[in-house]
Short mmCIF file of C-alpha atoms and ligand atoms in Angstrom, two decimals:
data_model
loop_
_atom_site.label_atom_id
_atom_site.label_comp_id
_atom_site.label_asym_id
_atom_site.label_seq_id
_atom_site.Cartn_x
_atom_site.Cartn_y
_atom_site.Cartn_z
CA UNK C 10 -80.93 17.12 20.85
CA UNK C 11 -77.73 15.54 20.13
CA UNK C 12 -76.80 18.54 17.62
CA UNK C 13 -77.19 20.69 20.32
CA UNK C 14 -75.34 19.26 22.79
CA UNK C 15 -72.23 19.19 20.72
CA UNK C 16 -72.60 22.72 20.29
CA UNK C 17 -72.71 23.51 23.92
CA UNK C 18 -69.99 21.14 24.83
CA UNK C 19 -67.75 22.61 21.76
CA UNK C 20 -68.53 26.38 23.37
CA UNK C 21 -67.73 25.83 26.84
CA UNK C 22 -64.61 23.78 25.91
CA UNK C 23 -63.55 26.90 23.32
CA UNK C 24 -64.60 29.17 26.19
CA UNK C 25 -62.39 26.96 29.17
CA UNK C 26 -59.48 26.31 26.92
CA UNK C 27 -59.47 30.03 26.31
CA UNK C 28 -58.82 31.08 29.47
CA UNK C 29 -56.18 28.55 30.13
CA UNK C 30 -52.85 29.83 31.68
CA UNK C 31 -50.38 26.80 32.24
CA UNK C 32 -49.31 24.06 30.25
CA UNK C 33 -50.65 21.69 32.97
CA UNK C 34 -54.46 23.48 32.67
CA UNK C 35 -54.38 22.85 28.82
CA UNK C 36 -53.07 19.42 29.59
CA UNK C 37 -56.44 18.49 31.90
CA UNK C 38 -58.94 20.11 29.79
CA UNK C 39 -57.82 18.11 26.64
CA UNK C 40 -58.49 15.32 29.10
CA UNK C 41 -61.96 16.60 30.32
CA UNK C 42 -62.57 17.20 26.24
CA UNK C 43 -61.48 15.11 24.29
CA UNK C 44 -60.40 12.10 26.37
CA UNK C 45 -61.20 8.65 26.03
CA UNK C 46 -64.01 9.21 29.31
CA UNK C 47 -65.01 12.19 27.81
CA UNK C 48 -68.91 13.33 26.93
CA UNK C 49 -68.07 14.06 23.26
CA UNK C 50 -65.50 10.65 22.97
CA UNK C 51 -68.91 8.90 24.20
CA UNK C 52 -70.91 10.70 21.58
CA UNK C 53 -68.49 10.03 19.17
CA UNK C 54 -68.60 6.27 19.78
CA UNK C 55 -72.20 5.97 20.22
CA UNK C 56 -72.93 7.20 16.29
CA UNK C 57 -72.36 4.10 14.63
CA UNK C 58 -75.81 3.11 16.09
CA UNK C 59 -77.48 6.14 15.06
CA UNK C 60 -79.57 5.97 11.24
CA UNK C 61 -77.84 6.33 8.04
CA UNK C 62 -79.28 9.92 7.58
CA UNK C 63 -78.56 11.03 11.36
CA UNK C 64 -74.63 9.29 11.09
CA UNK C 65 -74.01 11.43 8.04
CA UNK C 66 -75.26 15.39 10.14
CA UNK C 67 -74.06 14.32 13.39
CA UNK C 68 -71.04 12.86 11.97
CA UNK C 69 -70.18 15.53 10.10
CA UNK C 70 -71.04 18.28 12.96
CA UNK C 71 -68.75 16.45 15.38
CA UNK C 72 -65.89 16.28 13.38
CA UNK C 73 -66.11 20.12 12.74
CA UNK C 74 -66.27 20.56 16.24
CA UNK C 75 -63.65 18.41 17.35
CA UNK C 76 -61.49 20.19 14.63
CA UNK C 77 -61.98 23.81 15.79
CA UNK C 78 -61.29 21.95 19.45
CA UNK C 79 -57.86 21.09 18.68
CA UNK C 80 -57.03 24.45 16.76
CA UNK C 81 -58.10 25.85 20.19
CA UNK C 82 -56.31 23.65 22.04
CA UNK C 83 -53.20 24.38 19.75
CA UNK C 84 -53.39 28.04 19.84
CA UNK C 85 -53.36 28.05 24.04
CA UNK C 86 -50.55 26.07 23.72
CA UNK C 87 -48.42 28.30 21.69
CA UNK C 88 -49.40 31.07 23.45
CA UNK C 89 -48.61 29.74 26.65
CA UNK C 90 -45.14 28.80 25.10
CA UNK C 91 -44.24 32.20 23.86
CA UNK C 92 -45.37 34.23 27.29
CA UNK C 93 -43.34 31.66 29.38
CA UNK C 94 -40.27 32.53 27.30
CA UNK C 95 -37.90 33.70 30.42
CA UNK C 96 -36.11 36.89 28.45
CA UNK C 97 -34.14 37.26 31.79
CA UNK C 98 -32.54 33.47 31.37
CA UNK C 99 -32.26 34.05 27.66
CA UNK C 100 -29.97 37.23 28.27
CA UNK C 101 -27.39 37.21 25.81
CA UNK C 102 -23.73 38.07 27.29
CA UNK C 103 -22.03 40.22 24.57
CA UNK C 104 -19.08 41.15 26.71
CA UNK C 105 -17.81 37.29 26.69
CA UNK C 106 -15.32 36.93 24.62
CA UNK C 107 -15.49 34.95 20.99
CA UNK C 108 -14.24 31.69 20.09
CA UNK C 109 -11.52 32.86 18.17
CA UNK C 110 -11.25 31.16 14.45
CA UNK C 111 -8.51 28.77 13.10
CA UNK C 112 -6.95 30.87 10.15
CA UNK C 113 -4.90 28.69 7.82
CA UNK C 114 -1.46 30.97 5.97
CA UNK C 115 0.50 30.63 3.38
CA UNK C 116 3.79 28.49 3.40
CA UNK C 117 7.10 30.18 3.88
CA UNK C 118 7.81 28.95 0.57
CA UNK C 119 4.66 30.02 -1.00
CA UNK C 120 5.51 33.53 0.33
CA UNK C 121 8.88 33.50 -1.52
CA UNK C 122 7.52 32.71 -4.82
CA UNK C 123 4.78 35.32 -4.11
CA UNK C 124 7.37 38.48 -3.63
CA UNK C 125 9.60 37.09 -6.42
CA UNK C 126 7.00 36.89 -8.91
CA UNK C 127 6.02 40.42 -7.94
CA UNK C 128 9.18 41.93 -7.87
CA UNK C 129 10.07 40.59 -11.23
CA UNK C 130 6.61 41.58 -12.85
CA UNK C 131 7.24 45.02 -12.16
CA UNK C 132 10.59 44.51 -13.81
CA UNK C 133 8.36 43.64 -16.75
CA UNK C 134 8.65 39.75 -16.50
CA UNK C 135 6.21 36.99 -17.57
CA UNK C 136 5.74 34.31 -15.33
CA UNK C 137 5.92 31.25 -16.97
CA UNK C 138 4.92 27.51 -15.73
CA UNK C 139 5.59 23.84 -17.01
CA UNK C 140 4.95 20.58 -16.41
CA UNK C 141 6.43 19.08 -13.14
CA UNK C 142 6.76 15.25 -15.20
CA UNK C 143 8.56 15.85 -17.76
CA UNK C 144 10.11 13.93 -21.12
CA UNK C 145 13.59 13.07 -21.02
CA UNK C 146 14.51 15.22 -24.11
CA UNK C 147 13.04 18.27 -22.19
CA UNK C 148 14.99 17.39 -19.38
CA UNK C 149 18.60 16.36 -20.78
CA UNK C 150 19.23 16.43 -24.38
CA UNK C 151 17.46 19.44 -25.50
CA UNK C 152 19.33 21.52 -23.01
CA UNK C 153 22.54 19.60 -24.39
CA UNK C 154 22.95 17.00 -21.80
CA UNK C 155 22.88 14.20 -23.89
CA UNK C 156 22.52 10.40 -22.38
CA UNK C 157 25.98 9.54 -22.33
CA UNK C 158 27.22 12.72 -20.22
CA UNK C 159 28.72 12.92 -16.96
CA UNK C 160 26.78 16.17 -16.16
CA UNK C 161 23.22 13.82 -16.12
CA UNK C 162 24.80 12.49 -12.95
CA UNK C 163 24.29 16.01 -11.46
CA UNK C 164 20.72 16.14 -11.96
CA UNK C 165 19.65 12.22 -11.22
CA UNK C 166 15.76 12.23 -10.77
CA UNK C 167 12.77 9.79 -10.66
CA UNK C 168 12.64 7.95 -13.82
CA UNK C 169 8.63 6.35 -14.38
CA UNK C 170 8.53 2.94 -15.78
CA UNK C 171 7.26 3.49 -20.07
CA UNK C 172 4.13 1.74 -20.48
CA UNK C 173 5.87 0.22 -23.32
CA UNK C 174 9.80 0.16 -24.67
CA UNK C 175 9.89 2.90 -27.68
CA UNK C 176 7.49 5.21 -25.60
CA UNK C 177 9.71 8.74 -24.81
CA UNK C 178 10.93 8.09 -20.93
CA UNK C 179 9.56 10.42 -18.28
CA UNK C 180 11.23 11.71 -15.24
CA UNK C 181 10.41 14.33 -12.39
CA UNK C 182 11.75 17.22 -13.83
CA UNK C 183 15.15 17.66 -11.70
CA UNK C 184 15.17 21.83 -12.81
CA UNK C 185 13.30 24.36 -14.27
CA UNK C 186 15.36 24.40 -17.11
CA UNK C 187 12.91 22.39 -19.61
CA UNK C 188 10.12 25.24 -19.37
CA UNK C 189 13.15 27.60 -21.16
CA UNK C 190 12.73 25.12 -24.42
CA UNK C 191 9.24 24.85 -23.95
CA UNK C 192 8.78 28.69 -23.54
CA UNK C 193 10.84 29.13 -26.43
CA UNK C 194 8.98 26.74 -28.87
CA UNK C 195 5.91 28.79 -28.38
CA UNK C 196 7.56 32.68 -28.35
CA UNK C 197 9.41 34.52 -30.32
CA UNK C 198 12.07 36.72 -29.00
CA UNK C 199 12.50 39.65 -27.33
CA UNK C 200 11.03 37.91 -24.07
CA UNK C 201 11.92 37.95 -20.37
CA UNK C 202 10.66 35.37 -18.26
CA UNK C 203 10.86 33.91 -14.72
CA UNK C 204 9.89 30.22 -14.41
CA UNK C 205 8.83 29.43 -10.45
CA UNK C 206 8.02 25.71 -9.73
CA UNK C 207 8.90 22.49 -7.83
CA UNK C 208 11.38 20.12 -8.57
CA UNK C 209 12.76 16.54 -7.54
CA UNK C 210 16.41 15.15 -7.35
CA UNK C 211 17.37 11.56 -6.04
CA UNK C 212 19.21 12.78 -2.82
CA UNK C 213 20.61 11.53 0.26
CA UNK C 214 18.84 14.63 1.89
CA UNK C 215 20.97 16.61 4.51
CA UNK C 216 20.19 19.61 5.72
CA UNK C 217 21.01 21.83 2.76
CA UNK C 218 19.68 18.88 0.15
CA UNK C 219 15.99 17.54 -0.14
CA UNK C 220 14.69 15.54 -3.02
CA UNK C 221 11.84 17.79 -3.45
CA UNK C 222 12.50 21.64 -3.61
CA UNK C 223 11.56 24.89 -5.29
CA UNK C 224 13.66 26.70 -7.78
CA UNK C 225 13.07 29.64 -9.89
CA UNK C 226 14.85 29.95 -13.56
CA UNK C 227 15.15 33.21 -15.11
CA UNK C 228 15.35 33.32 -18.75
CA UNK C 229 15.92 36.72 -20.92
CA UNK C 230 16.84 36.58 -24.84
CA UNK C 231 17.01 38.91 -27.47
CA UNK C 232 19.66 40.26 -30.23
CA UNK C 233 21.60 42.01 -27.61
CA UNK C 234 21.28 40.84 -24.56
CA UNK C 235 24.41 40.67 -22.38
CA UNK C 236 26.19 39.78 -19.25
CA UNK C 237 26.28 43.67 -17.68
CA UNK C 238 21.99 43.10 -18.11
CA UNK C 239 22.32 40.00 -16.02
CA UNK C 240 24.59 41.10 -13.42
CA UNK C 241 21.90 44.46 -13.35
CA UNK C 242 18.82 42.41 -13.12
CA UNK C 243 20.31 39.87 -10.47
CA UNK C 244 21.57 43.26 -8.51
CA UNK C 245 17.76 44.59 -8.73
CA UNK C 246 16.13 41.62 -8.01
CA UNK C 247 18.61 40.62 -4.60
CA UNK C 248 18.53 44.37 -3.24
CA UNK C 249 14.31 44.61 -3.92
CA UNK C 250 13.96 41.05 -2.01
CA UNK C 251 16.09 41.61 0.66
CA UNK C 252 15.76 45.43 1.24
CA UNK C 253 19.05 46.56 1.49
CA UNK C 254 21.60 47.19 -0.94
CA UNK C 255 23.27 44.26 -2.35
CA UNK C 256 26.52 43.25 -4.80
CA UNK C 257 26.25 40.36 -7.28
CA UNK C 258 29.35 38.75 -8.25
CA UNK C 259 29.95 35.89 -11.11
CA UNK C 260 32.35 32.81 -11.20
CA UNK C 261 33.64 30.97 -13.89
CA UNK C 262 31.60 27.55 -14.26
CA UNK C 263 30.31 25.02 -15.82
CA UNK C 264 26.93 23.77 -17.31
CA UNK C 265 26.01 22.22 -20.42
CA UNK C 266 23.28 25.00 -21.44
CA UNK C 267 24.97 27.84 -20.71
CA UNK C 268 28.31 29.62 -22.20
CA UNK C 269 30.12 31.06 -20.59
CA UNK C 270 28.75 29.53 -17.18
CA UNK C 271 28.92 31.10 -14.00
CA UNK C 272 28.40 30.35 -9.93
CA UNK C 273 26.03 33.71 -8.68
CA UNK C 274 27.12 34.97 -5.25
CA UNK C 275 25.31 38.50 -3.52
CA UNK C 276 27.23 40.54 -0.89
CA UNK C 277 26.50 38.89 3.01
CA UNK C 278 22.84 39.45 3.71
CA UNK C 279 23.98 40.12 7.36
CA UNK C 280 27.59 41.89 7.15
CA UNK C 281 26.86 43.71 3.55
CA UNK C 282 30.22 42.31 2.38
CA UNK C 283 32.54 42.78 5.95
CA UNK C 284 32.77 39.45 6.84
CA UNK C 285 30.78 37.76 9.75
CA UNK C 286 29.64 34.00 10.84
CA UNK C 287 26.77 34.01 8.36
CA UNK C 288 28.73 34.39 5.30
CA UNK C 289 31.87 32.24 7.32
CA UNK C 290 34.18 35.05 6.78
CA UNK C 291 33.73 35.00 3.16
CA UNK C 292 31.43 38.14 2.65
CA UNK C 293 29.41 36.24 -0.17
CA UNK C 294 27.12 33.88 -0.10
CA UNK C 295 26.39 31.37 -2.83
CA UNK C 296 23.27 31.38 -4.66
CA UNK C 297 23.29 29.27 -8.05
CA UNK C 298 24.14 28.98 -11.54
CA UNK C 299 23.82 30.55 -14.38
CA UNK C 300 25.00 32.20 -17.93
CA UNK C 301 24.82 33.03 -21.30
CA UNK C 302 22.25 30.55 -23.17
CA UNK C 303 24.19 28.10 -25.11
CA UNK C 304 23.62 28.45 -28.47
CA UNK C 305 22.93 24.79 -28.96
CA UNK C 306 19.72 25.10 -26.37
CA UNK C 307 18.67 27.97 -29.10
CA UNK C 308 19.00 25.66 -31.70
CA UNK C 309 16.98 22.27 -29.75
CA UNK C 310 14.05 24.88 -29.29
CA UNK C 311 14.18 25.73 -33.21
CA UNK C 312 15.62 29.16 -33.54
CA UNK C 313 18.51 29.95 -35.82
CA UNK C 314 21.95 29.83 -34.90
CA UNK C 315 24.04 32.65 -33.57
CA UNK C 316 20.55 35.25 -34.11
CA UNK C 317 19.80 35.54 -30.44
CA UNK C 318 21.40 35.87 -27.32
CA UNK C 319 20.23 35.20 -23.89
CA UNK C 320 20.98 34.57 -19.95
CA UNK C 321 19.19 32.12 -18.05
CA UNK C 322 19.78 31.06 -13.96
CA UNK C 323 18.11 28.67 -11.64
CA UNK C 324 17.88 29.36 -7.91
CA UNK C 325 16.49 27.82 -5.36
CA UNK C 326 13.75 28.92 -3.75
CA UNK C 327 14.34 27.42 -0.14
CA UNK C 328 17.96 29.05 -0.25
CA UNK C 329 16.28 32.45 -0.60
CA UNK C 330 13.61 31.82 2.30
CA UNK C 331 16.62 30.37 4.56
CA UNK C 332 18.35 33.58 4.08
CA UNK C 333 15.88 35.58 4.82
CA UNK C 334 14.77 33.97 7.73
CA UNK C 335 17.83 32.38 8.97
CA UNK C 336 16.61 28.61 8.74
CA UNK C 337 19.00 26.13 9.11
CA UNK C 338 18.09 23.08 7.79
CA UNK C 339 15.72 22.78 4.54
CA UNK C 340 14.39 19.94 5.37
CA UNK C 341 11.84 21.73 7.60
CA UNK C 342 10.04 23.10 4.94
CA UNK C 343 8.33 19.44 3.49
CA UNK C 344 8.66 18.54 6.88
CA UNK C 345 4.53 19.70 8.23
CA UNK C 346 5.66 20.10 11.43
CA UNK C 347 3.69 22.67 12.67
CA UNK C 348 5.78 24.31 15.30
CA UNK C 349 7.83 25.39 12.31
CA UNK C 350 5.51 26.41 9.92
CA UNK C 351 3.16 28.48 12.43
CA UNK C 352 5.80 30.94 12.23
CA UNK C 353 5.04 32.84 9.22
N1 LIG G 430 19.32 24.02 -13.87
C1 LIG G 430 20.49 24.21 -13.05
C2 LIG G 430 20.39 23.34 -11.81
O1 LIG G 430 19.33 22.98 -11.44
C3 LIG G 430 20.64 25.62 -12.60
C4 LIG G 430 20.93 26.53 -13.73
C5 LIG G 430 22.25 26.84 -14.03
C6 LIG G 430 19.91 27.07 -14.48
C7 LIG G 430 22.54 27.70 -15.06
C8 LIG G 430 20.19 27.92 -15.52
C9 LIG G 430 21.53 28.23 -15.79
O2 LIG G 430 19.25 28.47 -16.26
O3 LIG G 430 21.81 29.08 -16.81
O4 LIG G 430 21.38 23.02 -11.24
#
C-alpha cells in the first residue's frame, strides 16, 4: 500500500516537474512535493512508527524516490535557465572601441646605452660590466691616483663606513675607469672594449651636474695601437650615433691614467662646424676625456711595462642623450617626472 503510493506520487511529480516552464512553476511544485505539508514529507515522518522490517523497504524506497525527485527538479531548473538566456540582451558590441593598454618604454637613457652598445659591437667591441661599489684601489690608486693627490678631489664619491679599520674602503665608483683594471686582470691583449654603467659623484647638482649619472669608457690595447685609431673610432662612433657626418678634435689635458691626455670635442651637432647658438659660436662641442693608457695603469693591472699600448675615454651618457634630443637640464633624467619621460 504504502510502496505503492510512493511510486505514484514519485511519477506524477517526475511527470509535473517535467513539464514545468518557469522558474516560479518549479518553485511551487517543489512545494506541493517535497514541502514540509507535503504527502511524501508526511510519509516520510510517519516511518519511524512503522516495524523494523517495513522501516528498512519503505525507508529505503523513499529515499530513492526523493533522490530521483530532486535530480528532476534540478534538471527543469537548468533547463529553464539555459532557454531563458536573452541572446538579444547578451549581444556583444564589437564595433566599441577597446580599453586601450598602459605600455611601459624604455628610459631615454636606457635607449642611449642600447644604440651605443650596438654601434660599437658591430665595430667588433665587447661590452664589458663592473661592479657599481667599488674598492678604493680600483677606484684611485690602481689607475694612479694615489691618496694624497689633488686629482681625487675631481672624482669625490660616497665613501661606506668599513665594518672594521684594516678592511679595504669602498666607495660608489665615481667612473668607469676601474672595470679597465678589472678587464685587464682577466684578458690578455689585443682587446677592444666599451664599459656602459652608472656612476656617483658628491655634487652640488646643477643642471649639467647630478650625483648619479651614466658614462661609457672605451678601452682598446694592443702592441700598436695609436692616437690616428682613436681619433678614427671616436669619428665612427659620433657620425653612426648621430647620423650625419661628424669631426673629432683632441686637446691637450690632463688625467692621471692617461698620457698624453686629451679633452674630446665633435663638430656642432646642429651647425656641422659653422657656428650657431647650440655650439655658442664655437662650432664644437665638448664631450670628455681621454688618451693614451698610462703605462703605470698597465703595470697596476699586471702587464709588463712599455709591451702594450692603449686608448681609453669616458663619456657621459646623459651628455649624448641631451644632444640628441636637445635637453637642457640633466637633472630630468633621475627626476621620474613623467611629463618628461613619456616622451620617448
Ligand atoms: N674617468 C674620467 C672621468 O670620469 C674620464 C676619462 C678620462 C676616462 C680619460 C678615460 C680617460 O678612460 O682616458 O672624468
Amino acid at each position: 500500500m504504502l510502496e505503492q503510493k510512493i511510486l505514484n506520487i514519485k511519477n506524477t511529480a517526475l511527470g509535473e516537474i517535467n513539464k514545468a516552464l518557469s522558474k516560479e512553476q518549479v518553485f511551487s511544485l517543489r512545494v506541493k512535493y517535497l514541502g514540509r505539508k507535503s504527502e511524501f514529507n508526511n510519509i516520510l515522518k510517519n516511518i519511524k512508527s512503522l516495524s523494523p522490517d517495513e522501516k528498512k523497504k519503505i525507508g529505503h524506497l523513499a529515499n530513492t524516490a526523493k533522490k530521483e525527485i530532486e535530480n528532476e527538479f534540478e534538471k527543469a531548473e537548468k533547463l529553464i535557465k539555459a532557454k531563458s538566456f536573452d541572446h538579444k540582451a547578451e549581444k556583444i558590441d564589437v564595433t566599441i572601441p577597446g580599453k586601450k593598454m598602459k605600455q611601459g618604454h624604455l628610459h631615454p637613457i636606457t635607449i642611449v646605452q642600447n644604440e651605443i652598445e650596438d654601434i660599437f659591437s658591430g665595430m667588433g667591441f665587447e661590452i664589458a660590466d663592473g661592479p657599481e661599489v667599488e674598492t678604493e684601489w680600483y677606484n684611485f690608486d690602481a689607475l694612479n691616483i694615489p691618496a694624497d693627490h689633488p686629482a681625487r678631489d675631481a672624482w669625490d664619491t660616497f665613501w661606506i663606513k668599513p665594518e672594521t679599520k684594516n678592511k679595504e674602503r669602498l666607495a660608489l665608483r665615481p667612473h668607469t675607469s676601474p672595470v679597465q683594471i678589472r678587464y685587464m686582470q682577466k684578458n690578455k691583449p689585443p682587446f677592444r672594449i666599451i664599459v656602459p654603467g652608472k656612476c656617483f659623484r658628491r655634487e652640488a647638482t646643477d643642471a649639467a651636474h647630478e650625483h648619479t649619472f651614466y658614462q661609457f669608457e672605451a678601452l682598446v690595447v694592443g702592441e700598436d695601437i695609436n692616437v690616428g685609431h682613436f681619433k678614427y673610432i671616436g669619428e665612427q662612433f659620433f657620425s653612426k650615433f648621430f647620423k650625419k657626418d661628424i669631426k673629432v678634435r683632441l686637446r691637450p689635458s690632463y688625467f692621471p691614467f692617461t698620457e698624453p691626455s686629451f679633452e674630446f670635442d665633435i663638430s656642432c651637432t646642429v651647425c656641422g662646424g659653422k657656428k650657431c647658438k647650440s655650439c655658442k659660436g664655437n662650432g664644437w662641442l665638448e664631450i670628455g676625456g681621454c688618451g693614451m693608457v698610462n703605462q703605470k695603469v698597465f703595470e697596476a693591472a699586471g702587464y709588463p711595462k712599455g709591451k702594450y699600448q692603449g686608448f681609453a675615454w669616458g663619456f657621459g651618457l646623459e651628455r649624448l642623450a641631451m644632444m640628441k634630443w636637445k635637453i637642457d637640464d640633466i637633472r630630468l633624467f633621475e627626476s621620474g617626472d613623467l611629463r618628461f619621460i613619456n616622451q620617448f
